[in-house]
Every structure is written in structure tokens, then in C-alpha cells.
Short mmCIF file of C-alpha atoms and ligand atoms in Angstrom, two decimals:
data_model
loop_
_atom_site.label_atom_id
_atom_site.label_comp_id
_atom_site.label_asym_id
_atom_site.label_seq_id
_atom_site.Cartn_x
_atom_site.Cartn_y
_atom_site.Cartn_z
CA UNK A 229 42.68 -86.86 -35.64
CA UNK A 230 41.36 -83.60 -37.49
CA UNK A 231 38.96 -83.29 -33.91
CA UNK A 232 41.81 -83.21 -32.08
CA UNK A 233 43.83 -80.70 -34.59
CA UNK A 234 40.97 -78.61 -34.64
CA UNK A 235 41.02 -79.01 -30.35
CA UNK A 236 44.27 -77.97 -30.39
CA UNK A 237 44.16 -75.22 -32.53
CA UNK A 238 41.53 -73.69 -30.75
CA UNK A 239 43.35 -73.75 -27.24
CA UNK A 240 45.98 -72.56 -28.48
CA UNK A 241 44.36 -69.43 -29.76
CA UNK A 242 42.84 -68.91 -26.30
CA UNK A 243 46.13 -68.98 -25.00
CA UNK A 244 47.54 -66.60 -27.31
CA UNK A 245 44.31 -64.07 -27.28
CA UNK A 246 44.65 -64.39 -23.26
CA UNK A 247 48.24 -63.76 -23.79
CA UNK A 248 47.24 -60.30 -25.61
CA UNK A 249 45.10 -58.99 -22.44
CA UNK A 250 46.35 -58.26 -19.26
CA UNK A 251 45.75 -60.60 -16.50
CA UNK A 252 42.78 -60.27 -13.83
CA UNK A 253 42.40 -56.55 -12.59
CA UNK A 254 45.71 -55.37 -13.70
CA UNK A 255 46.13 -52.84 -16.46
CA UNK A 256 48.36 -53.59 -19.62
CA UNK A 257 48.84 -50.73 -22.01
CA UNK A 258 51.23 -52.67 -24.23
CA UNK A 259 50.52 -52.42 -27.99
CA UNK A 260 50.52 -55.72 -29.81
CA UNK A 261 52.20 -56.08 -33.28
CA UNK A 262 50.69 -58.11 -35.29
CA UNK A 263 48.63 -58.01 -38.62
CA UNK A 264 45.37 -57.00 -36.53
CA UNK A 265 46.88 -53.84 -34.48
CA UNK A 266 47.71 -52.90 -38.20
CA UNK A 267 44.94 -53.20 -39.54
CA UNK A 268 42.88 -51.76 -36.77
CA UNK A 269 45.29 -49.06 -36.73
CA UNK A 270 44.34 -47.87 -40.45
CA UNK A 271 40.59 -48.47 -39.83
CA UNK A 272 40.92 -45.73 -36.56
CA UNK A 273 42.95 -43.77 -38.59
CA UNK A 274 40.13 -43.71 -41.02
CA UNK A 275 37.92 -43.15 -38.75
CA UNK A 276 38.51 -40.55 -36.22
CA UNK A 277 40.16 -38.37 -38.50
CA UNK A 278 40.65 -35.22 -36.43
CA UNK A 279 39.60 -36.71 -33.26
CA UNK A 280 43.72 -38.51 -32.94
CA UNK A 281 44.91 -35.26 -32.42
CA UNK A 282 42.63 -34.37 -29.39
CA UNK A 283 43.23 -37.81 -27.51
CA UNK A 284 46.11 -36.45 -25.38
CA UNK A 285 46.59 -38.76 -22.62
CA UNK A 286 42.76 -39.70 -22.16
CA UNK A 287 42.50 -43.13 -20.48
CA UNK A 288 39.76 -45.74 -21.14
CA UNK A 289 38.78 -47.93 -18.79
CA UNK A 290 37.53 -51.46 -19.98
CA UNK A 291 36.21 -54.04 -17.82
CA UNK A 292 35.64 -57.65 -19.15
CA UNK A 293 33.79 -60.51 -17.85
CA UNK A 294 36.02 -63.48 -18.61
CA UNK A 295 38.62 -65.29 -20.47
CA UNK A 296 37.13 -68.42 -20.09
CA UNK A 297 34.88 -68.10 -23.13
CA UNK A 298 36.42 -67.39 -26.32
CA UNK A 299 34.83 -64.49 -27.60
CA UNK A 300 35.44 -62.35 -24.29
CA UNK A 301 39.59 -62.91 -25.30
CA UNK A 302 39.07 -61.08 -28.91
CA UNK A 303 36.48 -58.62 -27.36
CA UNK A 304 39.35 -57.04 -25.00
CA UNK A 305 42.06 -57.66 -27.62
CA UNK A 306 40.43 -55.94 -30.51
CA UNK A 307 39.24 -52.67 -28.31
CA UNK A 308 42.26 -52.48 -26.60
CA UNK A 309 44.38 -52.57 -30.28
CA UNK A 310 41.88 -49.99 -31.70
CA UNK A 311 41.60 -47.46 -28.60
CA UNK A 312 45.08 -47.21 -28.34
CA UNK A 313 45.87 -47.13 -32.58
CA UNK A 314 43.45 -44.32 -32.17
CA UNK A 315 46.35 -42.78 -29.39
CA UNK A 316 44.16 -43.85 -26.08
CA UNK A 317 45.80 -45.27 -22.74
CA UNK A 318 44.07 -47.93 -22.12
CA UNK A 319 43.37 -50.19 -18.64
CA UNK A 320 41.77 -53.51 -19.16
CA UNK A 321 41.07 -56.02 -16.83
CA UNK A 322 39.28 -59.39 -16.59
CA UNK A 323 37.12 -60.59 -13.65
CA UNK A 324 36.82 -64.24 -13.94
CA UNK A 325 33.18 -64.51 -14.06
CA UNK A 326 33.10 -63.08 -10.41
CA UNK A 327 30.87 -59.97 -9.71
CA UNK A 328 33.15 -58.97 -6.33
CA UNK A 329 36.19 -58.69 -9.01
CA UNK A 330 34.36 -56.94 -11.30
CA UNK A 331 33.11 -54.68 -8.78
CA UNK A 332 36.75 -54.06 -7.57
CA UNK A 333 38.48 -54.12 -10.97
CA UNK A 334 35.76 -51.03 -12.06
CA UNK A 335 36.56 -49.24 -8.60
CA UNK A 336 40.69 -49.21 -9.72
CA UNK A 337 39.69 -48.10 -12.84
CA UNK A 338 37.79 -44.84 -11.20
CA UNK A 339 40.60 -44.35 -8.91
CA UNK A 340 43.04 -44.48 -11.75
CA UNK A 341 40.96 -41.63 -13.75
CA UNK A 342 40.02 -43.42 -16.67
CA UNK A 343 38.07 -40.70 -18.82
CA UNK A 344 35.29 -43.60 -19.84
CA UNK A 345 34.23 -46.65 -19.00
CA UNK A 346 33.50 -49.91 -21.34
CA UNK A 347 31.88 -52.34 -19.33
CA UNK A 348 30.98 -56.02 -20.25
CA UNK A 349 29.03 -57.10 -17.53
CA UNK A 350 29.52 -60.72 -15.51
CA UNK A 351 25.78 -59.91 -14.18
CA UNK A 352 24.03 -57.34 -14.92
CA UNK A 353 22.33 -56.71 -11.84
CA UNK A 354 25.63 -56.35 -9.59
CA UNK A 355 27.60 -53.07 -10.61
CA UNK A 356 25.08 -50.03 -9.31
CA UNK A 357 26.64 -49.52 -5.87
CA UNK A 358 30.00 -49.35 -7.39
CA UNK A 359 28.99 -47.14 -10.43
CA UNK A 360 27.69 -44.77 -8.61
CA UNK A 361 30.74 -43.85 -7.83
CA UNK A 362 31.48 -43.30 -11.38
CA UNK A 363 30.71 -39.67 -11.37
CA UNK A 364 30.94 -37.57 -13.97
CA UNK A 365 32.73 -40.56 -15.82
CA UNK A 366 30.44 -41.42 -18.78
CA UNK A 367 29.79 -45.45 -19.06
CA UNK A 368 29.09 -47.79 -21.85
CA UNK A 369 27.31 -50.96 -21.42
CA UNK A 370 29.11 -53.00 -23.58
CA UNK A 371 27.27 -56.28 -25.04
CA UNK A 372 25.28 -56.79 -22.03
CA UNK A 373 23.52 -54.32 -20.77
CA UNK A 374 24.01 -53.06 -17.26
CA UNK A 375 20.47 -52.82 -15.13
CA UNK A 376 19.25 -50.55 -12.58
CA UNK A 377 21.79 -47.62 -12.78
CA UNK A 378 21.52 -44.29 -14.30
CA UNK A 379 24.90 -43.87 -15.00
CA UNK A 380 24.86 -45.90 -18.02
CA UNK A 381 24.92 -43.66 -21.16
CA UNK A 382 25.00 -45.79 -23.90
CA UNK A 383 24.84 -49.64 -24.82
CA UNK A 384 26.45 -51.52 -27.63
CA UNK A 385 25.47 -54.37 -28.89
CA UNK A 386 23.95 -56.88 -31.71
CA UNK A 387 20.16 -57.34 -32.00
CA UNK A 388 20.24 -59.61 -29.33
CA UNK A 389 16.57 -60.77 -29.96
CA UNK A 390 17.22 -61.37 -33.32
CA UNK A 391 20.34 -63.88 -32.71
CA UNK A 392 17.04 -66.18 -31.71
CA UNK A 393 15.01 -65.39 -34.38
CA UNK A 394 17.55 -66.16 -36.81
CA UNK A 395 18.63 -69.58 -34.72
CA UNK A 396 14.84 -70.24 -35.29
CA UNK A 397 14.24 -69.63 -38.79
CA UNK A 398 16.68 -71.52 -39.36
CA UNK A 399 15.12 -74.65 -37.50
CA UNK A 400 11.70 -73.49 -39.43
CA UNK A 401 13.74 -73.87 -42.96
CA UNK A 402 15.98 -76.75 -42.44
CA UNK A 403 13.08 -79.05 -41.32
CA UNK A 404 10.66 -77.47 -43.76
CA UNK A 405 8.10 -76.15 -41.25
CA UNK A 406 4.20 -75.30 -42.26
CA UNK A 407 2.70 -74.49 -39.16
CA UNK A 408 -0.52 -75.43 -41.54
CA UNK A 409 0.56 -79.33 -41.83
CA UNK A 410 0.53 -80.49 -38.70
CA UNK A 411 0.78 -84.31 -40.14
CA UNK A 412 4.72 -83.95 -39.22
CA UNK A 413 5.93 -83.38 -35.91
CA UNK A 414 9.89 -83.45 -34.23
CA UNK A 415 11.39 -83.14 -31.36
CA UNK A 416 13.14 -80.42 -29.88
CA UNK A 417 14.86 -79.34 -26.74
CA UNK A 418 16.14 -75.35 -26.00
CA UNK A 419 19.49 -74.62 -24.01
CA UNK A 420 19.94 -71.49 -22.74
CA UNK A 421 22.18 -68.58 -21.16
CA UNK A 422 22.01 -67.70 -18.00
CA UNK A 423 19.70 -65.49 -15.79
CA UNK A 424 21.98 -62.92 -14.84
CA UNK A 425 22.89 -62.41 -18.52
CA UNK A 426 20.37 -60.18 -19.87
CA UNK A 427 21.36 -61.25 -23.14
CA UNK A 428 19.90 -64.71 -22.67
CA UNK A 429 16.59 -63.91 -22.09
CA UNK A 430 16.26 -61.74 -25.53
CA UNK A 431 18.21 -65.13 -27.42
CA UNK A 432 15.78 -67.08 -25.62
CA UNK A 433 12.51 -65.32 -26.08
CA UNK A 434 13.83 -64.03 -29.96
CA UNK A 435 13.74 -68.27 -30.69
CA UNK A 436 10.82 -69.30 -28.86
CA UNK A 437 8.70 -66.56 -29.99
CA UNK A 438 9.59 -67.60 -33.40
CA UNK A 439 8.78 -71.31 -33.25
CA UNK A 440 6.10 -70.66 -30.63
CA UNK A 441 3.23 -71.47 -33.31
CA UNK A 442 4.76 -74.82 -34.31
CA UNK A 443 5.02 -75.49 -30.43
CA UNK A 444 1.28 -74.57 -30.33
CA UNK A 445 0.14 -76.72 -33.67
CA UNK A 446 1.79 -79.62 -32.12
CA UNK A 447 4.69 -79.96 -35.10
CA UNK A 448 7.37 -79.23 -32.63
CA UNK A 449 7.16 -81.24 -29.23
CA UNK A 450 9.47 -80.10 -26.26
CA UNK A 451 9.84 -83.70 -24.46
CA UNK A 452 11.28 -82.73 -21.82
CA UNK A 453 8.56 -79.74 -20.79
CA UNK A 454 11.24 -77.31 -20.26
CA UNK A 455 9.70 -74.61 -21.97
CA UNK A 456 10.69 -71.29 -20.22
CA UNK A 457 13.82 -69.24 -20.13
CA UNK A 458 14.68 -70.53 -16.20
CA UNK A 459 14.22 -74.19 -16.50
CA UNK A 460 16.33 -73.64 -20.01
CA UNK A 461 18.94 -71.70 -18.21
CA UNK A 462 22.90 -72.89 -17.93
CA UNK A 463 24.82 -70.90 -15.49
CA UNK A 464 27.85 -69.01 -16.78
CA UNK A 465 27.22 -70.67 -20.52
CA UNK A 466 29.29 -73.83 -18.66
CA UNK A 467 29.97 -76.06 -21.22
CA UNK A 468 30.04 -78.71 -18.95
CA UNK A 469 26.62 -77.51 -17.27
CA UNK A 470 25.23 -77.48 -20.74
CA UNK A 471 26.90 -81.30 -21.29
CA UNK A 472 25.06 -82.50 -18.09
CA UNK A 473 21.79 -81.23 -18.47
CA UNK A 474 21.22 -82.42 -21.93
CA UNK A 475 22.79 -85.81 -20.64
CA UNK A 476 19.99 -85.90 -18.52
CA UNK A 477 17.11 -85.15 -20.68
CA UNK A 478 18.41 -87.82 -23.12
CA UNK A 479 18.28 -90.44 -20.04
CA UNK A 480 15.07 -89.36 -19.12
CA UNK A 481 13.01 -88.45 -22.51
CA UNK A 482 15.26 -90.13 -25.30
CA UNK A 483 16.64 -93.53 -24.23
CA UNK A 484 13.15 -95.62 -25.28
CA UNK A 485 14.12 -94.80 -29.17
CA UNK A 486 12.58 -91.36 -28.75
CA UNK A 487 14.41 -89.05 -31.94
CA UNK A 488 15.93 -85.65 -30.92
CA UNK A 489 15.43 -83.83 -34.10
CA UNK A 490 16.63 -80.56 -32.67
CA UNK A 491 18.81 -79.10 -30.05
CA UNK A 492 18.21 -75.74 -29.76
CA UNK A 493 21.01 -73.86 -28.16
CA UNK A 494 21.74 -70.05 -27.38
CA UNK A 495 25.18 -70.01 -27.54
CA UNK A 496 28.54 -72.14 -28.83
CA UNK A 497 29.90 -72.67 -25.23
CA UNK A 498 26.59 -74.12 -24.52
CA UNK A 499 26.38 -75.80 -28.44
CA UNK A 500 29.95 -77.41 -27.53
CA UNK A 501 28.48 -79.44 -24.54
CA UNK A 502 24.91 -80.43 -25.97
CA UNK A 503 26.76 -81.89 -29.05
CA UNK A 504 29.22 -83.67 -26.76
CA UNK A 505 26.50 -85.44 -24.93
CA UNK A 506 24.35 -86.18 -28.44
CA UNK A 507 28.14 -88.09 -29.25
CA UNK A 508 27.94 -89.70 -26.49
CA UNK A 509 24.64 -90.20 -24.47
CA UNK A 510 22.47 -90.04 -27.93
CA UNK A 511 21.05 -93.34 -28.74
CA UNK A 512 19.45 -92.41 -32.17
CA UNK A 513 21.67 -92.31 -35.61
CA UNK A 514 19.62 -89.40 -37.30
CA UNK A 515 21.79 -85.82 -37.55
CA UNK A 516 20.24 -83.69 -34.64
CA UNK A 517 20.11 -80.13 -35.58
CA UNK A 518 22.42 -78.37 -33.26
CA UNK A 519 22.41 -74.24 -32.95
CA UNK A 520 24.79 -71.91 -31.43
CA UNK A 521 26.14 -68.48 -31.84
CA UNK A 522 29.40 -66.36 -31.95
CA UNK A 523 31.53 -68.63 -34.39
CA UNK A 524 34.69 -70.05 -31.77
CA UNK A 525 36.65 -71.40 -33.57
CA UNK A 526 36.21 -75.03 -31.61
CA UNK A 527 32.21 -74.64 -32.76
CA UNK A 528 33.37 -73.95 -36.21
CA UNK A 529 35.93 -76.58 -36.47
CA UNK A 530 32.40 -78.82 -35.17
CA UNK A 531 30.38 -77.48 -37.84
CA UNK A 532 32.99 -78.88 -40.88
CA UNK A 533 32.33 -82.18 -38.71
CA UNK A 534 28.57 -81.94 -38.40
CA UNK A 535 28.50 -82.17 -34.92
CA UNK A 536 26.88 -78.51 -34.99
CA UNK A 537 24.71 -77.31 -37.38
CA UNK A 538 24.85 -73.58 -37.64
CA UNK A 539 26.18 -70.84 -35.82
CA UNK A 540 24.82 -67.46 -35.36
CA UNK A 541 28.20 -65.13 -35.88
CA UNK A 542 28.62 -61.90 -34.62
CA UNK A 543 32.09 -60.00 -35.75
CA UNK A 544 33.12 -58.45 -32.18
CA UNK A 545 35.61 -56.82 -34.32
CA UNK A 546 33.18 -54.61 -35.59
CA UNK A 547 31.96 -54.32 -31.90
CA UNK A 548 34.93 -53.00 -30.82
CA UNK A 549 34.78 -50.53 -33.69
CA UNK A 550 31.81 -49.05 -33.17
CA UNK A 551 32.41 -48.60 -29.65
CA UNK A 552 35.55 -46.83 -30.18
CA UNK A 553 33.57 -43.85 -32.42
CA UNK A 554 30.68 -43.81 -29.76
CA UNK A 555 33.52 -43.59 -27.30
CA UNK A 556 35.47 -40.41 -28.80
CA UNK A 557 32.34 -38.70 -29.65
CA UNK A 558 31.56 -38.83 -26.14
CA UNK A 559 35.22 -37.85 -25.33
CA UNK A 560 34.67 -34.73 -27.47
CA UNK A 561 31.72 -33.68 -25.52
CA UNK A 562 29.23 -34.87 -27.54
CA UNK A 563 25.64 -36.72 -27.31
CA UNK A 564 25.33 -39.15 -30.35
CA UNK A 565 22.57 -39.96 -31.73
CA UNK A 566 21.30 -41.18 -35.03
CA UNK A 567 23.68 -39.54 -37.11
CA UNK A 568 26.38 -41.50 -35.56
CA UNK A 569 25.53 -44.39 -37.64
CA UNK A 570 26.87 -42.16 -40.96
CA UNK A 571 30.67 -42.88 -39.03
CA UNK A 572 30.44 -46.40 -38.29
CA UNK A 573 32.44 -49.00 -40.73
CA UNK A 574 29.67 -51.55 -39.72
CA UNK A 575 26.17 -51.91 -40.50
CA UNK A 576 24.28 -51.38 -37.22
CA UNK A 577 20.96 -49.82 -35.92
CA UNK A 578 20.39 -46.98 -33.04
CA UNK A 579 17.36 -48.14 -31.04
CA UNK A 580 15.61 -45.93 -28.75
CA UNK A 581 12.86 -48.53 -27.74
CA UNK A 582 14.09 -51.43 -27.10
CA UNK A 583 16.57 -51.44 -24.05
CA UNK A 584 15.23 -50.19 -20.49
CA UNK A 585 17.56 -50.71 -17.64
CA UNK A 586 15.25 -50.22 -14.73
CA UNK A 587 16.14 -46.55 -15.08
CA UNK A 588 14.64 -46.00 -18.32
CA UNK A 589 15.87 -46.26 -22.22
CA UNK A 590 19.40 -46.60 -22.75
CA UNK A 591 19.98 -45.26 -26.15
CA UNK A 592 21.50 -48.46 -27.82
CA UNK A 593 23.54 -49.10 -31.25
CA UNK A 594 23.15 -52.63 -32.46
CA UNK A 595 24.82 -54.62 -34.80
CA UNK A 596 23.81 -57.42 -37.13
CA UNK A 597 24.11 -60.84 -36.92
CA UNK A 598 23.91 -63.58 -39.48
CA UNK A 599 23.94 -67.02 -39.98
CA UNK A 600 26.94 -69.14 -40.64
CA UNK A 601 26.32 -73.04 -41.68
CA UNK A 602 28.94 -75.20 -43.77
CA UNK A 603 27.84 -73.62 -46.76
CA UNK A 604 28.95 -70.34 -46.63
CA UNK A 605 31.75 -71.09 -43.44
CA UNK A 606 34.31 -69.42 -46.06
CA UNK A 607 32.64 -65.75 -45.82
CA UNK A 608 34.34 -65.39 -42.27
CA UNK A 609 37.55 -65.30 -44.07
CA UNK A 610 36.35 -62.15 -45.64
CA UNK A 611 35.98 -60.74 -42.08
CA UNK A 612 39.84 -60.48 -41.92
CA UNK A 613 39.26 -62.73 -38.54
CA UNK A 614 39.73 -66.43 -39.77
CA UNK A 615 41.54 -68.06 -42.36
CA UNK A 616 41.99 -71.52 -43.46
CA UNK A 617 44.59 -74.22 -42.32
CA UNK A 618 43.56 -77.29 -44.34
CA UNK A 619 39.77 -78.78 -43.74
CA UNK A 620 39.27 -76.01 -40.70
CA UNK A 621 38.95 -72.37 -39.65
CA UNK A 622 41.67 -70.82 -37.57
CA UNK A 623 42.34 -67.49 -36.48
CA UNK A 624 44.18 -64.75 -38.29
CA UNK A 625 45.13 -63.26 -35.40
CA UNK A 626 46.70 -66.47 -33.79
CA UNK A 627 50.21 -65.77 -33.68
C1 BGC B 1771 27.07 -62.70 -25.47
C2 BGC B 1771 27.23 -63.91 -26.35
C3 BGC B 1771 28.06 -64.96 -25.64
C4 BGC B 1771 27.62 -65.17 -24.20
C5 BGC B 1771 28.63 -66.03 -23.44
C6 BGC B 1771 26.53 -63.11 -24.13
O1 BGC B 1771 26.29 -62.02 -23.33
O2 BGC B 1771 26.22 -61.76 -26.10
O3 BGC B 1771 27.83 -63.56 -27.57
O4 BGC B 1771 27.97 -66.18 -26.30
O5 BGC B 1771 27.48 -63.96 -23.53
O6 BGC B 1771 29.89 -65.46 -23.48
#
């Protein structure tokens, strides 16, 4: 019963985040006017200070990926409430996981003279024909980063690399690991994004690097031999991909009384389906440790259940934010750098190393991640984000 209240919950705050956005490809410059558009209007009131005055009619053009996944929904809904609390236009559209709509959604945004472009990639590897059409327009990559174009100026982000590390440690402290006492040994399996993400491969490489030794000492076995990144790979985070391939590996590794100890996965949408097939294709009794990352609110509502372990959460909130002041220094003719981080409400890096396109370094400001279990589940509330309703997590900006 509290499954299916928690189930129900969470559609229902899809449905009302989707309601917020516009629909595929069309613009929607509508202001919403709830608690959040408040509060982000104080916070960009805060922060751009004399840059309001100077907006005057300056469009921004935002391109998202999907509104199948959760966090995509509160991406486009918290950057469209804070550009236009700041006094923006602002054009957003969502291209159903589909790189032709995302090419033609970011073509109507050029021909409708947006002044900048925020772009959250479906693949990476799909947009350079199109933005080079951009012009003079600048573009930033927004959470993914956008390959083999110079026209992207900036990406924002979280240390992707480290959402794996952390997703490993984790693993390494829960189970107790000493890569020196190899007398112990469990069994894990990885799940992972897909290829045309280039996300996944830094969540993917961030964890495997980490546990890499224990694979090597023998203390962690991967049954299955799916080791790398492409035989780990789910396309478009499919929950239902996910569900299927881990169905299989327990039918083919697991179903002689083998114990899963561990199910390693990159993300919740791919989380939600491995722990649906452990409750249902899993023949063992032990609790597997199950890993995911962004905090949806169906993952969190799993995590009071113990169907999921931990979650690696990432406020998009504070995303949004931080792409907003990178967005009107760049309106004001500027080139942030460093210094930029002295504006930002968040904690974040600027890393000059760490992200080349194909085209060369894309200066890149990065957020932080952290780790969310059941013990400290109740710190999201501080976030503004979530609050309680009874045993689970729902969101405060679900009404
Ligand atoms: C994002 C993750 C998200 C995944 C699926 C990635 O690019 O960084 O936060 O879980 O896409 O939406």
C-alpha cells in the first residue's frame, strides 16, 4: 500500500512538472506561481543585482532532452522560473529522446533569435551540423556535454566522475572492503548509462576505477564478465532495459544459489529496474546493495523501503542557478572565468582540464554531489525541493 502511495505520488509529480514545461518544440513563456518561482525569484534577485535592469527583451533558448525521466521535468522548470524571475523571455522545448527533434527544436530556437542557448543534449555526438548555424549565438552545454563543435562556450555540470567514485566508496564502506584481506569476496554486477551520454562513461569509469583493486585482489567478482562501459550500457537509462538485462544475468549467473551482494547502478531510472528484477527474478534473501543517482522521488520513496540502497543526489536546482549567472555574464559581454565562482549560491568548481569536446577544453563549472542513504534522507528537505508526507519524500514543488 505505501509502494503504491509512494507510485502514485511520484507520477503525479511528473505530470505536474511536465505540466510546468511547454510541450515538444513549442515555446511557453508562461510564469508559474507557485512557492518555487518565488523563491527562485528572490535568489535571482539576489543574484544579478544590476544585471535585471539590462535584460530588456533578451531571449534564452533552452533545449531539453526528455520528460520521460524525472529529473529532465525540474531541470526545464527550475531554469525556465529563474531566467525569466531574472526578466528573460524564455523558449523551452523538449525532444523526446530523439536527436532529429532536438536538431529541429535548436534550429526554431536560432530562427526565433534567442540571445543564448542552454542545451541538454539527447546525444552528444548529433547537434554539430545544426550548431553551426548558431553563429554568433553563444552556447552552453548543459549537463552533458556537447562533442565535436566549437561553438560550445561553456559546460555546466556536477563532477560527473565523481558521482562514481562516491557510488563506489560507498560499496567499499558498506561491505567493509580491505583490498589487503582477500579471505572475503562478493558479488557484484555494474549497470550503466548509455553510450551516447557522455555522462555515463565518466559515472562508469569514476566507479570502476574506484573498486578496480578489489576487482583485481579477487574480493569483488563480476559473475557475469561484463566488465566494460559497452557491455554495461542501457540505452536511454530505460528502466525497463535496465529490468531485462539484470533479469537475465540473474537467470544466467544467480539462479544455482549464487548471492548478488551488489548491484551497481549509474543512475535511478536504471536503479528502479535492477531493483524490480532483484523483487522479482532474485532467488537469494540477503539485502543486495543497490546504487543510483539523482534522488526521484520514486527511488527515494524505494530507499525508505530498502529496495535501493543509496542514491547519489545532485540539486538541479542549483544547476539551474548557476547557469543562469554564467548565462548573464555572457549576456553582458563577458568571458567568466574563475572569479565567477565568488557569484554562485552553490558550491561548485571551474575546471579547465577535464572536459575536451573533440575541439579542445570547454571551460566547465561543476557542482557537487553527495550521497543520500536512509540515514540522512531528511537533509533534502533542507534543499527547499522535498518535504515529507508521512513515511515518504514528496516534492515541494508538486502542486
Ligand atoms: C544525467 C543524470 C541522469 C541521466 C539520465 C545524465 O546525463 O547527468 O543525472 O540520471 O542523464 O537522465
Amino acid at each position: 500500500m505505501k509502494k503504491l502511495l509512494a507510485l502514485i505520488m511520484a507520477m503525479a509529480m511528473v505530470l505536474s512538472l511536465a505540466a510546468c514545461g511547454s510541450s515538444s518544440s513549442s515555446s511557453d513563456t508562461t510564469t508559474e506561481d507557485t512557492d518555487t518561482s518565488a523563491a527562485a525569484a528572490d535568489d535571482a534577485a539576489e543574484s544579478t543585482g544590476d544585471a535585471t535592469a539590462s535584460t530588456g527583451g533578451q531571449k534564452i533558448g533552452i533545449s531539453m532532452p526528455t520528460k520521460s525521466l524525472e529529473r529532465w521535468n525540474r531541470d526545464g522548470t527550475y531554469l525556465k522560473e529563474q531566467f525569466e524571475a531574472a526578466g528573460y523571455e524564455v523558449e523551452l522545448a523538449y525532444a523526446d529522446n530523439d536527436t532529429d527533434q532536438q536538431n529541429n527544436d535548436i534550429a526554431n530556437l536560432i530562427a526565433d533569435g534567442v540571445d543564448i542557448l542552454i542545451i541538454a543534449a539527447v546525444d552528444g555526438d548529433t547537434l554539430s551540423q545544426t550548431l553551426a548555424d548558431a553563429g554568433d549565438i553563444p552556447v552552453i552545454a548543459y549537463d552533458r556535454l556537447i562533442m565535436n563543435t566549437d561553438t560550445i562556450d561553456y559546460y555546466v555540470s556536477f563532477d560527473n566522475y565523481q558521482v562514481g567514485v562516491l557510488q563506489a566508496q560507498y560499496v567499499i564502506d558498506t561491505l567493509g572492503l580491505d583490498v589487503s584481506d582477500t579471505s572475503v569476496s562478493y558479488n557484484i554486477e555494474f549497470t550503466a548509462g548509455p553510450t551516447s551520454d557522455n555522462n555515463a562513461g565518466y559515472f562508469f569509469n569514476g566507479a570502476m576505477d574506484t573498486l578496480q583493486e578489489y576487482i583485481d585482489a579477487g574480493i569483488l567478482v563480476i559473475q557475469s564478465g561484463k566488465t566494460t562501459f559497452e557491455q554495461c550500457a542501457t540505452n536511454e537509462w530505460s528502466t525497463d532495459t535496465a529490468m531485462e538485462n539484470m533479469q537475465n544475468t540473474l537467470a544466467s549467473y544467480y539462479s544455482d544459489g549464487t548471492q548478488l551482494d551488489v548491484a551497481l547502478c549509474s543512475n535511478d531510472s536504471t536503479a528502479l529496474g535492477v531493483a524490480q528484477a532483484i523483487s522479482t527474478d532474485y532467488a537469494g534473501s540477503n539485502e543486495v546493495i543497490v546504487t543510483g543517482q539523482d534522488g526521484d522521488i520514486a527511488n527515494l520513496a524505494n530507499i525508505v523501503d530498502g529496495l535501493q540502497t543509496m542514491t547519489v543526489y545532485k540539486n538541479v536546482s542549483d544547476e539551474a542557478g548557476v547557469t543562469l549567472v554564467l548565462a548573464q555574464e555572457i549576456l553582458a559581454g563577458n568571458s567568466p572565468a574563475e572569479e565567477l565562482l565568488d557569484s554562485l549560491d552553490a558550491e561548485a568548481a571551474y575546471d579547465t582540464e577535464s572536459y575536451d569536446n573533440g575541439t579542445g577544453i570547454i571551460p566547465s563549472y561543476l557542482l557537487v554531489p553527495w550521497t543520500v542513504t536512509k540515514d540522512n534522507l531528511e537533509d533534502l528537505v533542507s534543499t527547499g525541493l522535498y518535504e515529507w508526507d508521512g513515511d515518504y519524500l514528496v516534492s515541494a514543488t508538486d502542486e
